[in-house]
Short mmCIF file of C-alpha atoms and ligand atoms in Angstrom, two decimals:
data_model
loop_
_atom_site.label_atom_id
_atom_site.label_comp_id
_atom_site.label_asym_id
_atom_site.label_seq_id
_atom_site.Cartn_x
_atom_site.Cartn_y
_atom_site.Cartn_z
CA MET A 15 45.92 15.57 9.69
CA THR A 16 44.64 12.15 8.59
CA VAL A 17 42.49 9.80 10.64
CA VAL A 18 44.88 6.96 9.85
CA GLU A 19 47.76 8.80 11.55
CA LEU A 20 45.62 9.32 14.66
CA LEU A 21 44.50 5.70 14.63
CA GLU A 22 48.04 4.40 14.36
CA ARG A 23 49.20 6.61 17.23
CA LYS A 24 46.34 5.60 19.51
CA ARG A 25 46.76 1.95 18.55
CA ASP A 26 50.42 2.11 19.59
CA GLY A 27 49.64 3.66 23.00
CA GLY A 28 50.42 7.27 22.07
CA THR A 29 48.36 10.35 22.89
CA LEU A 30 46.29 12.71 20.78
CA SER A 31 46.56 16.48 21.00
CA ASP A 32 43.62 18.70 22.02
CA GLU A 33 43.31 19.94 18.47
CA GLU A 34 43.31 16.41 17.02
CA ILE A 35 40.54 15.28 19.39
CA ARG A 36 38.38 18.33 18.64
CA TRP A 37 38.85 17.81 14.92
CA LEU A 38 38.00 14.10 15.12
CA ILE A 39 34.76 14.56 17.10
CA THR A 40 33.65 17.53 14.98
CA SER A 41 34.40 15.71 11.73
CA TYR A 42 32.68 12.53 12.86
CA THR A 43 29.55 14.43 13.93
CA ALA A 44 29.56 16.18 10.53
CA ASP A 45 29.74 12.81 8.73
CA GLU A 46 33.24 13.55 7.45
CA VAL A 47 34.83 10.59 9.26
CA PRO A 48 33.23 7.23 8.44
CA ASP A 49 31.95 4.77 11.06
CA TYR A 50 34.63 2.20 10.21
CA GLN A 51 37.43 4.59 11.17
CA MET A 52 35.63 5.76 14.30
CA SER A 53 35.00 2.11 15.25
CA ALA A 54 38.75 1.47 15.08
CA MET A 55 39.38 4.55 17.24
CA LEU A 56 36.82 3.42 19.81
CA MET A 57 38.48 0.02 20.02
CA ALA A 58 41.92 1.63 20.40
CA ILE A 59 40.52 3.73 23.25
CA PHE A 60 38.79 0.70 24.75
CA LEU A 61 42.12 -1.16 24.79
CA ASN A 62 44.57 1.66 25.61
CA GLY A 63 42.40 4.20 27.46
CA LEU A 64 42.70 7.99 27.36
CA THR A 65 44.95 10.14 29.53
CA GLY A 66 43.24 12.58 31.92
CA ASP A 67 43.93 15.48 29.54
CA GLU A 68 42.72 13.56 26.48
CA LEU A 69 39.53 12.55 28.31
CA ALA A 70 38.78 16.12 29.38
CA VAL A 71 39.03 17.35 25.77
CA TRP A 72 37.14 14.31 24.43
CA ALA A 73 34.23 14.96 26.84
CA GLU A 74 34.28 18.71 26.14
CA SER A 75 34.23 18.13 22.37
CA MET A 76 31.23 15.84 22.75
CA LEU A 77 29.48 18.40 24.95
CA HIS A 78 29.95 21.09 22.28
CA SER A 79 28.92 18.85 19.36
CA GLY A 80 25.39 20.31 19.48
CA ASP A 81 23.20 22.73 21.43
CA THR A 82 23.58 23.26 25.15
CA LEU A 83 20.76 24.44 27.40
CA ASP A 84 20.84 27.80 29.11
CA PHE A 85 18.94 28.13 32.38
CA SER A 86 20.82 31.21 33.58
CA ASP A 87 17.55 33.18 33.94
CA ILE A 88 16.22 30.63 36.45
CA PRO A 89 17.30 31.79 39.90
CA MET A 90 17.00 28.41 41.62
CA THR A 91 20.05 26.16 41.87
CA LYS A 92 19.81 23.40 39.26
CA VAL A 93 20.64 19.90 40.50
CA ASP A 94 20.28 16.58 38.72
CA LYS A 95 20.88 12.95 39.58
CA HIS A 96 22.02 10.23 37.20
CA SER A 97 22.14 6.49 37.74
CA THR A 98 24.38 4.26 35.68
CA GLY A 99 21.45 1.84 35.47
CA GLY A 100 20.03 -1.08 37.39
CA VAL A 101 17.03 -3.34 37.95
CA GLY A 102 14.06 -1.94 39.86
CA ASP A 103 15.94 1.38 39.87
CA LYS A 104 12.91 3.63 39.87
CA LEU A 105 14.29 6.11 42.36
CA SER A 106 14.31 9.24 40.15
CA ILE A 107 10.51 9.27 39.96
CA ALA A 108 10.11 9.83 43.71
CA LEU A 109 13.40 11.61 44.28
CA ALA A 110 12.93 14.44 41.76
CA PRO A 111 9.65 15.76 43.30
CA MET A 112 11.07 15.40 46.83
CA VAL A 113 14.11 17.49 45.93
CA ALA A 114 12.09 20.02 43.91
CA ALA A 115 9.73 20.41 46.88
CA CYS A 116 12.80 21.50 48.90
CA GLY A 117 13.38 24.47 46.60
CA LEU A 118 15.91 23.19 44.06
CA ALA A 119 15.26 23.04 40.32
CA VAL A 120 15.52 19.51 38.93
CA PRO A 121 15.90 19.29 35.13
CA MET A 122 15.54 15.51 35.00
CA MET A 123 16.54 14.34 31.54
CA SER A 124 16.15 10.59 31.49
CA GLY A 125 16.60 7.63 29.21
CA ARG A 126 14.76 4.50 28.15
CA GLY A 127 15.42 0.93 29.21
CA LEU A 128 18.78 -0.37 28.00
CA GLY A 129 19.40 -4.14 27.93
CA HIS A 130 18.23 -5.68 31.20
CA THR A 131 17.97 -2.28 32.93
CA GLY A 132 14.81 -0.19 33.03
CA GLY A 133 14.43 3.45 32.00
CA THR A 134 12.63 6.30 33.74
CA LEU A 135 10.90 7.45 30.52
CA ASP A 136 9.28 4.05 29.95
CA LYS A 137 8.10 3.97 33.57
CA LEU A 138 6.62 7.48 33.44
CA GLU A 139 4.82 6.71 30.19
CA ALA A 140 2.83 4.06 32.10
CA ILE A 141 0.85 7.02 33.48
CA PRO A 142 -2.04 7.44 30.98
CA GLY A 143 -1.34 10.44 28.72
CA PHE A 144 2.05 11.33 30.24
CA ARG A 145 4.21 12.96 27.58
CA THR A 146 7.98 12.62 27.93
CA GLN A 147 8.79 14.43 24.67
CA VAL A 148 9.34 17.97 25.80
CA ASP A 149 11.00 20.45 23.44
CA PRO A 150 13.75 22.75 24.78
CA SER A 151 11.51 25.81 25.20
CA GLU A 152 8.84 23.85 27.11
CA PHE A 153 11.57 22.14 29.15
CA HIS A 154 12.81 25.59 30.12
CA HIS A 155 9.31 26.86 30.92
CA LEU A 156 8.41 23.87 33.12
CA LEU A 157 11.68 24.07 35.00
CA LYS A 158 11.17 27.77 35.60
CA THR A 159 7.53 27.54 36.68
CA ILE A 160 7.32 24.17 38.48
CA GLY A 161 10.97 23.69 39.43
CA MET A 162 10.98 20.30 37.84
CA VAL A 163 10.56 18.57 34.50
CA MET A 164 10.89 14.94 33.47
CA GLY A 165 11.67 14.48 29.80
CA GLY A 166 13.83 12.70 27.26
CA GLN A 167 17.03 13.79 25.61
CA THR A 168 16.34 16.32 22.85
CA GLU A 169 17.55 15.68 19.29
CA THR A 170 20.05 18.51 19.20
CA LEU A 171 21.77 17.93 22.54
CA VAL A 172 25.13 16.12 22.28
CA PRO A 173 24.59 14.56 18.83
CA ALA A 174 28.11 13.09 19.01
CA ASP A 175 26.97 10.83 21.84
CA ARG A 176 23.93 9.59 19.97
CA ARG A 177 26.17 8.45 17.10
CA LEU A 178 29.05 7.19 19.22
CA TYR A 179 26.74 5.27 21.55
CA ALA A 180 25.07 3.47 18.65
CA LEU A 181 28.49 2.60 17.23
CA ARG A 182 29.79 1.37 20.60
CA ASP A 183 26.73 -0.81 20.97
CA VAL A 184 27.66 -2.80 17.85
CA THR A 185 31.45 -2.80 18.21
CA GLY A 186 31.88 -4.25 21.70
CA THR A 187 33.14 -0.95 23.10
CA VAL A 188 30.44 0.00 25.63
CA PRO A 189 32.03 -1.02 28.97
CA SER A 190 34.99 1.37 28.86
CA VAL A 191 35.55 3.87 31.66
CA PRO A 192 36.61 6.83 29.42
CA LEU A 193 33.83 6.13 26.91
CA ILE A 194 31.04 5.71 29.51
CA SER A 195 32.18 8.68 31.56
CA SER A 196 32.43 11.03 28.57
CA SER A 197 29.06 9.82 27.28
CA ILE A 198 27.23 10.41 30.57
CA MET A 199 29.02 13.61 31.57
CA SER A 200 28.74 15.33 28.18
CA LYS A 201 24.95 14.92 28.33
CA LYS A 202 24.69 16.04 31.94
CA LEU A 203 26.94 19.09 31.45
CA ALA A 204 24.85 20.11 28.42
CA GLU A 205 21.90 20.51 30.83
CA ASP A 206 23.45 23.61 32.42
CA ILE A 207 23.25 22.20 35.94
CA ASP A 208 25.07 23.58 38.98
CA ALA A 209 25.44 20.23 40.71
CA LEU A 210 25.09 16.54 39.94
CA VAL A 211 24.78 13.46 42.12
CA LEU A 212 25.80 10.24 40.40
CA ASP A 213 24.48 6.86 41.51
CA VAL A 214 27.12 4.43 40.27
CA LYS A 215 25.66 0.95 40.55
CA VAL A 216 27.91 -1.96 41.45
CA GLY A 217 27.05 -5.64 41.24
CA LYS A 218 25.40 -8.42 39.27
CA GLY A 219 22.69 -6.18 37.81
CA ALA A 220 25.01 -3.25 36.99
CA PHE A 221 27.32 -2.28 34.13
CA MET A 222 30.25 -2.36 36.53
CA GLN A 223 30.30 -5.64 38.34
CA ASP A 224 33.29 -5.01 40.56
CA GLU A 225 33.85 -2.20 42.99
CA GLU A 226 37.27 -1.19 41.70
CA GLN A 227 35.97 -0.51 38.18
CA ALA A 228 32.91 1.29 39.56
CA ARG A 229 35.09 3.50 41.73
CA LEU A 230 37.33 4.33 38.78
CA LEU A 231 34.24 5.24 36.73
CA ALA A 232 32.95 7.42 39.59
CA GLU A 233 36.31 9.17 40.03
CA THR A 234 36.57 9.80 36.31
CA MET A 235 33.08 11.33 36.09
CA VAL A 236 33.64 13.48 39.19
CA GLY A 237 36.93 14.65 37.62
CA ILE A 238 35.19 15.67 34.37
CA GLY A 239 32.54 17.60 36.34
CA THR A 240 35.10 19.38 38.46
CA ARG A 241 37.02 20.53 35.37
CA HIS A 242 33.76 22.08 34.16
CA ASP A 243 33.08 23.91 37.42
CA THR A 244 30.10 21.70 38.18
CA LYS A 245 29.83 20.24 41.67
CA VAL A 246 29.69 16.48 41.28
CA MET A 247 29.74 13.66 43.80
CA ALA A 248 29.10 9.96 43.31
CA LEU A 249 27.65 7.30 45.53
CA LEU A 250 28.56 3.69 44.84
CA THR A 251 25.43 1.67 45.58
CA ALA A 252 24.66 -2.05 45.55
CA MET A 253 22.94 -3.61 42.55
CA ASP A 254 23.25 -7.36 43.20
CA GLU A 255 19.49 -7.68 43.75
CA PRO A 256 16.66 -5.46 42.43
CA LEU A 257 15.85 -2.29 44.36
CA GLY A 258 12.45 -2.35 46.05
CA THR A 259 9.74 -4.81 45.12
CA ALA A 260 8.58 -3.85 41.62
CA VAL A 261 10.46 -4.60 38.40
CA GLY A 262 8.62 -3.41 35.31
CA ASN A 263 7.06 -0.12 34.29
CA ALA A 264 3.55 0.55 35.68
CA ASN A 265 4.35 -1.41 38.84
CA GLU A 266 7.54 0.62 39.42
CA THR A 267 5.65 3.87 38.94
CA ALA A 268 3.02 2.63 41.42
CA GLU A 269 5.79 1.87 43.93
CA CYS A 270 7.10 5.43 43.54
CA ILE A 271 3.65 6.89 44.17
CA GLU A 272 3.52 4.80 47.34
CA MET A 273 6.98 6.05 48.25
CA LEU A 274 5.72 9.62 47.90
CA LYS A 275 3.00 8.69 50.39
CA GLY A 276 5.57 7.37 52.84
CA ASP A 277 5.14 3.70 52.12
CA ALA A 278 8.12 2.10 50.38
CA PRO A 279 10.46 -0.87 50.75
CA PRO A 280 13.40 -0.09 53.05
CA ASP A 281 16.18 -0.53 50.46
CA ALA A 282 14.59 1.82 47.92
CA THR A 283 13.87 4.30 50.72
CA GLU A 284 17.45 4.24 52.01
CA VAL A 285 19.07 4.88 48.64
CA THR A 286 16.49 7.54 47.67
CA TYR A 287 17.01 9.49 50.88
CA ARG A 288 20.78 9.28 50.68
CA LEU A 289 20.82 10.53 47.07
CA GLY A 290 18.39 13.29 48.04
CA GLU A 291 20.54 14.33 51.00
CA GLU A 292 23.55 14.71 48.72
CA MET A 293 21.51 16.74 46.20
CA LEU A 294 20.27 19.16 48.88
CA VAL A 295 23.73 19.62 50.39
CA LEU A 296 25.46 20.08 46.99
CA GLY A 297 22.63 22.39 45.94
CA GLY A 298 23.24 24.52 49.03
CA VAL A 299 19.77 24.35 50.62
CA ALA A 300 20.85 22.11 53.52
CA ALA A 301 23.93 22.52 55.69
CA ASP A 302 24.50 18.80 56.17
CA ASN A 303 23.01 15.38 55.54
CA ALA A 304 21.01 15.38 58.78
CA GLU A 305 19.29 18.66 57.94
CA ALA A 306 18.69 17.45 54.39
CA ARG A 307 17.11 14.25 55.67
CA THR A 308 14.68 16.21 57.86
CA MET A 309 13.73 18.40 54.90
CA LEU A 310 13.16 15.40 52.64
CA GLU A 311 11.05 13.62 55.25
CA ALA A 312 8.93 16.75 55.61
CA THR A 313 8.12 16.66 51.87
CA ILE A 314 6.53 13.26 52.42
CA THR A 315 4.66 13.99 55.67
CA SER A 316 3.34 17.34 54.39
CA GLY A 317 2.40 15.91 50.99
CA SER A 318 4.45 18.59 49.18
CA ALA A 319 6.44 16.05 47.13
CA LEU A 320 3.26 14.33 45.99
CA GLU A 321 1.79 17.73 45.07
CA LYS A 322 4.94 18.54 43.07
CA PHE A 323 4.62 15.26 41.19
CA GLU A 324 0.95 16.04 40.51
CA GLU A 325 1.91 19.42 39.03
CA VAL A 326 4.40 17.70 36.71
CA ILE A 327 1.90 15.04 35.67
CA VAL A 328 -0.72 17.69 34.82
CA ALA A 329 1.82 19.88 32.96
CA GLN A 330 3.00 16.90 30.91
CA ASP A 331 -0.57 15.80 30.04
CA GLY A 332 -0.74 12.77 32.32
CA ASP A 333 -3.81 11.70 34.30
CA PRO A 334 -3.24 12.86 37.89
CA ARG A 335 -6.01 10.60 39.21
CA VAL A 336 -3.43 7.75 39.24
CA LEU A 337 -2.06 9.31 42.41
CA GLU A 338 -5.28 8.39 44.24
CA ASP A 339 -6.20 5.30 42.27
CA LEU A 340 -3.32 3.04 41.23
CA SER A 341 -5.74 0.80 39.32
CA LEU A 342 -5.80 3.51 36.62
CA LEU A 343 -2.25 2.44 35.72
CA PRO A 344 -2.06 -0.36 33.11
CA GLN A 345 -2.73 -3.73 34.75
CA ALA A 346 -1.43 -7.13 33.59
CA PRO A 347 -4.31 -9.42 32.56
CA GLU A 348 -2.86 -12.56 34.20
CA PHE A 349 -0.75 -13.34 37.26
CA VAL A 350 1.27 -16.29 38.43
CA GLU A 351 3.50 -16.87 41.44
CA LEU A 352 6.92 -18.48 41.54
CA GLU A 353 7.20 -20.61 44.68
CA ALA A 354 10.29 -21.44 46.73
CA PRO A 355 11.37 -25.03 46.01
CA ARG A 356 12.73 -25.54 49.54
CA ASP A 357 13.08 -24.01 53.02
CA GLY A 358 16.14 -21.91 53.79
CA TYR A 359 17.69 -18.47 53.48
CA ILE A 360 17.82 -16.46 50.26
CA THR A 361 21.53 -16.25 49.45
CA GLU A 362 21.09 -14.75 45.98
CA CYS A 363 18.33 -12.76 44.27
CA HIS A 364 20.01 -12.14 40.93
CA ALA A 365 19.23 -8.66 39.62
CA ARG A 366 20.39 -9.23 36.06
CA ARG A 367 18.37 -12.43 35.63
CA ILE A 368 15.25 -10.79 37.04
CA GLY A 369 15.84 -7.80 34.73
CA VAL A 370 16.24 -10.07 31.71
CA ALA A 371 13.05 -11.96 32.69
CA GLY A 372 11.21 -8.61 32.83
CA VAL A 373 12.41 -7.83 29.30
CA GLN A 374 11.25 -11.28 28.11
CA LEU A 375 7.78 -10.64 29.55
CA GLY A 376 7.58 -7.58 27.29
CA GLY A 377 8.51 -4.94 29.87
CA GLY A 378 11.73 -4.05 28.01
CA ARG A 379 13.06 -4.16 24.46
CA LEU A 380 14.69 -7.13 22.75
CA ARG A 381 15.15 -4.95 19.64
CA LYS A 382 15.44 -1.19 19.50
CA GLU A 383 12.12 -0.79 17.70
CA ASP A 384 10.11 -2.97 20.17
CA GLU A 385 7.18 -1.42 22.03
CA VAL A 386 7.29 -1.76 25.79
CA ASP A 387 4.25 -3.31 27.52
CA PRO A 388 3.84 -1.13 30.60
CA ALA A 389 1.43 -3.52 32.35
CA VAL A 390 3.59 -6.64 32.71
CA GLY A 391 6.15 -6.95 35.47
CA ILE A 392 7.59 -8.80 38.41
CA TRP A 393 7.03 -8.23 42.15
CA VAL A 394 10.04 -9.53 44.07
CA PHE A 395 8.89 -10.89 47.44
CA ALA A 396 12.06 -12.56 48.72
CA LYS A 397 15.32 -10.64 49.07
CA GLU A 398 18.78 -11.73 50.16
CA GLY A 399 19.05 -12.76 53.81
CA GLU A 400 15.35 -13.52 54.26
CA ARG A 401 14.16 -16.83 55.68
CA ILE A 402 11.74 -18.61 53.37
CA GLU A 403 9.55 -21.72 53.62
CA ARG A 404 8.99 -24.18 50.79
CA GLY A 405 5.98 -23.12 48.72
CA GLN A 406 6.16 -19.47 49.83
CA PRO A 407 6.11 -17.06 46.84
CA LEU A 408 9.49 -15.74 45.71
CA ALA A 409 7.81 -13.47 43.18
CA ARG A 410 4.53 -12.59 41.51
CA ILE A 411 4.59 -12.24 37.76
CA GLY A 412 2.10 -10.15 35.80
CA TRP A 413 1.96 -11.43 32.21
CA ARG A 414 0.08 -11.10 28.92
CA GLU A 415 1.42 -13.68 26.43
CA GLY A 416 2.05 -17.34 27.28
CA ALA A 417 5.21 -17.70 25.17
CA LYS A 418 6.76 -14.64 26.81
CA LEU A 419 5.81 -15.93 30.25
CA GLY A 420 7.49 -19.28 29.44
CA ALA A 421 10.74 -17.56 28.45
CA ALA A 422 10.66 -15.37 31.57
CA MET A 423 9.89 -18.24 33.96
CA GLU A 424 12.83 -20.25 32.64
CA ILE A 425 15.14 -17.41 33.67
CA LEU A 426 13.35 -16.68 36.94
CA GLU A 427 13.72 -20.27 38.09
CA ASP A 428 17.50 -19.64 38.22
CA ALA A 429 17.28 -16.18 39.75
CA TRP A 430 17.04 -17.20 43.42
CA THR A 431 19.47 -19.37 45.37
CA ILE A 432 18.37 -20.77 48.72
CA GLY A 433 20.93 -22.02 51.25
CA ASP A 434 20.98 -23.35 54.79
CA GLU A 435 22.77 -20.38 56.32
CA PRO A 436 21.95 -16.69 55.99
CA PRO A 437 24.48 -14.78 53.82
CA GLU A 438 26.67 -12.03 55.28
CA PRO A 439 24.68 -8.79 55.19
CA LYS A 440 25.97 -6.38 52.51
CA PRO A 441 25.78 -2.59 52.67
CA LEU A 442 23.53 -0.78 50.22
CA ILE A 443 25.75 2.30 50.14
CA ILE A 444 29.18 0.97 49.28
CA GLY A 445 31.15 4.17 49.10
CA GLU A 446 31.33 7.73 47.85
CA VAL A 447 33.61 9.76 45.63
CA ARG A 448 33.95 13.53 45.82
N1 URA B 527 24.77 5.46 29.86
C1 URA B 527 25.18 6.39 28.98
O1 URA B 527 24.53 7.41 28.80
N2 URA B 527 26.32 6.18 28.29
C2 URA B 527 27.08 5.07 28.45
O2 URA B 527 28.10 4.95 27.82
C3 URA B 527 26.64 4.10 29.37
C4 URA B 527 25.48 4.32 30.08
#
């Protein structure tokens, strides 16, 4: 078998056998196939796709490229949630303790900010002392004893994805349904979960800008999960404007703490509860969405979700006093407001532009090695459909460096559109795939 033969076949629209795919992924992970040949293969897949059978073997080979976790000694049902990424998408931080407080185990393995989208690990690290590097044995211990853990991907889990993702990033092959779905699902299946709820974002601030592509991605990921005997469902949710008010790191974590105390913006609340309902039903602790909703609400009114989050913060070396005093989170030294230039209705509050402005402020990374400034951020005060008067604040911006503020403001000035008529209301939950 030579790589060139496989490349030529895939280039010409042919299919690869199971054995060929396994060999290719294993050899690439072992450094026996060079990046230039794998780049060509990724582009051939980007252009010609993979058949259902090829994709199943591709994903499975990635999954088995390194260690997999084994939680079989933990009696609780293990359920995770994964978002394809958005702006202001802080939901995991409140959702995981709510679901864990209902009796499910939540092995939340999260990522860092990518491009204009934020990452749960960066947001959690805004809590003074909070440690997101958790090795596999501690991950196991925390899941078993607390029923929840919030950490980063370990080095040995799905090494093929680490290498393939970096290669895709520099070869224009990221936005491909088979490549995204195998990347996400191989990592999730390596977590030894029983069930998974996917939040597939659709819209201006998402990877998938149109619903048809998002649905195809959702169907493909659900298909991979089903083949691996893992219960998977996907919600398609709107990401045209940021979720909630806060876009940043410390401010998003603060918003989640408020959510755990029952005080959160309605859009973030709606999506969080709906994802939670699906997790409880798939995890088998609620008979239907209505019962799940009641259980989730009880975790807020009783304070059990907040207590669960406190346990996790303490176990992962964070300062739990932030739960009572949000001023212990990093604070931006300076603030400025962006005012509405005219009266009217907000017809657009552009998630991607606001996300990019947050990165420019220092809240995300322009280069991989950049440090994130947890204190800076944006508070979005005007969302689509709202009536606004000239001079009213559209947003509040917490900043540290003047040059970064200048770059962010230039983008923010184009992030809102104000019209004479209110726009058609759009649903937050666009659809579901089972
Ligand atoms: N997130 C992932 O983990 N992989 C992708 O390919 C895209 C988003």
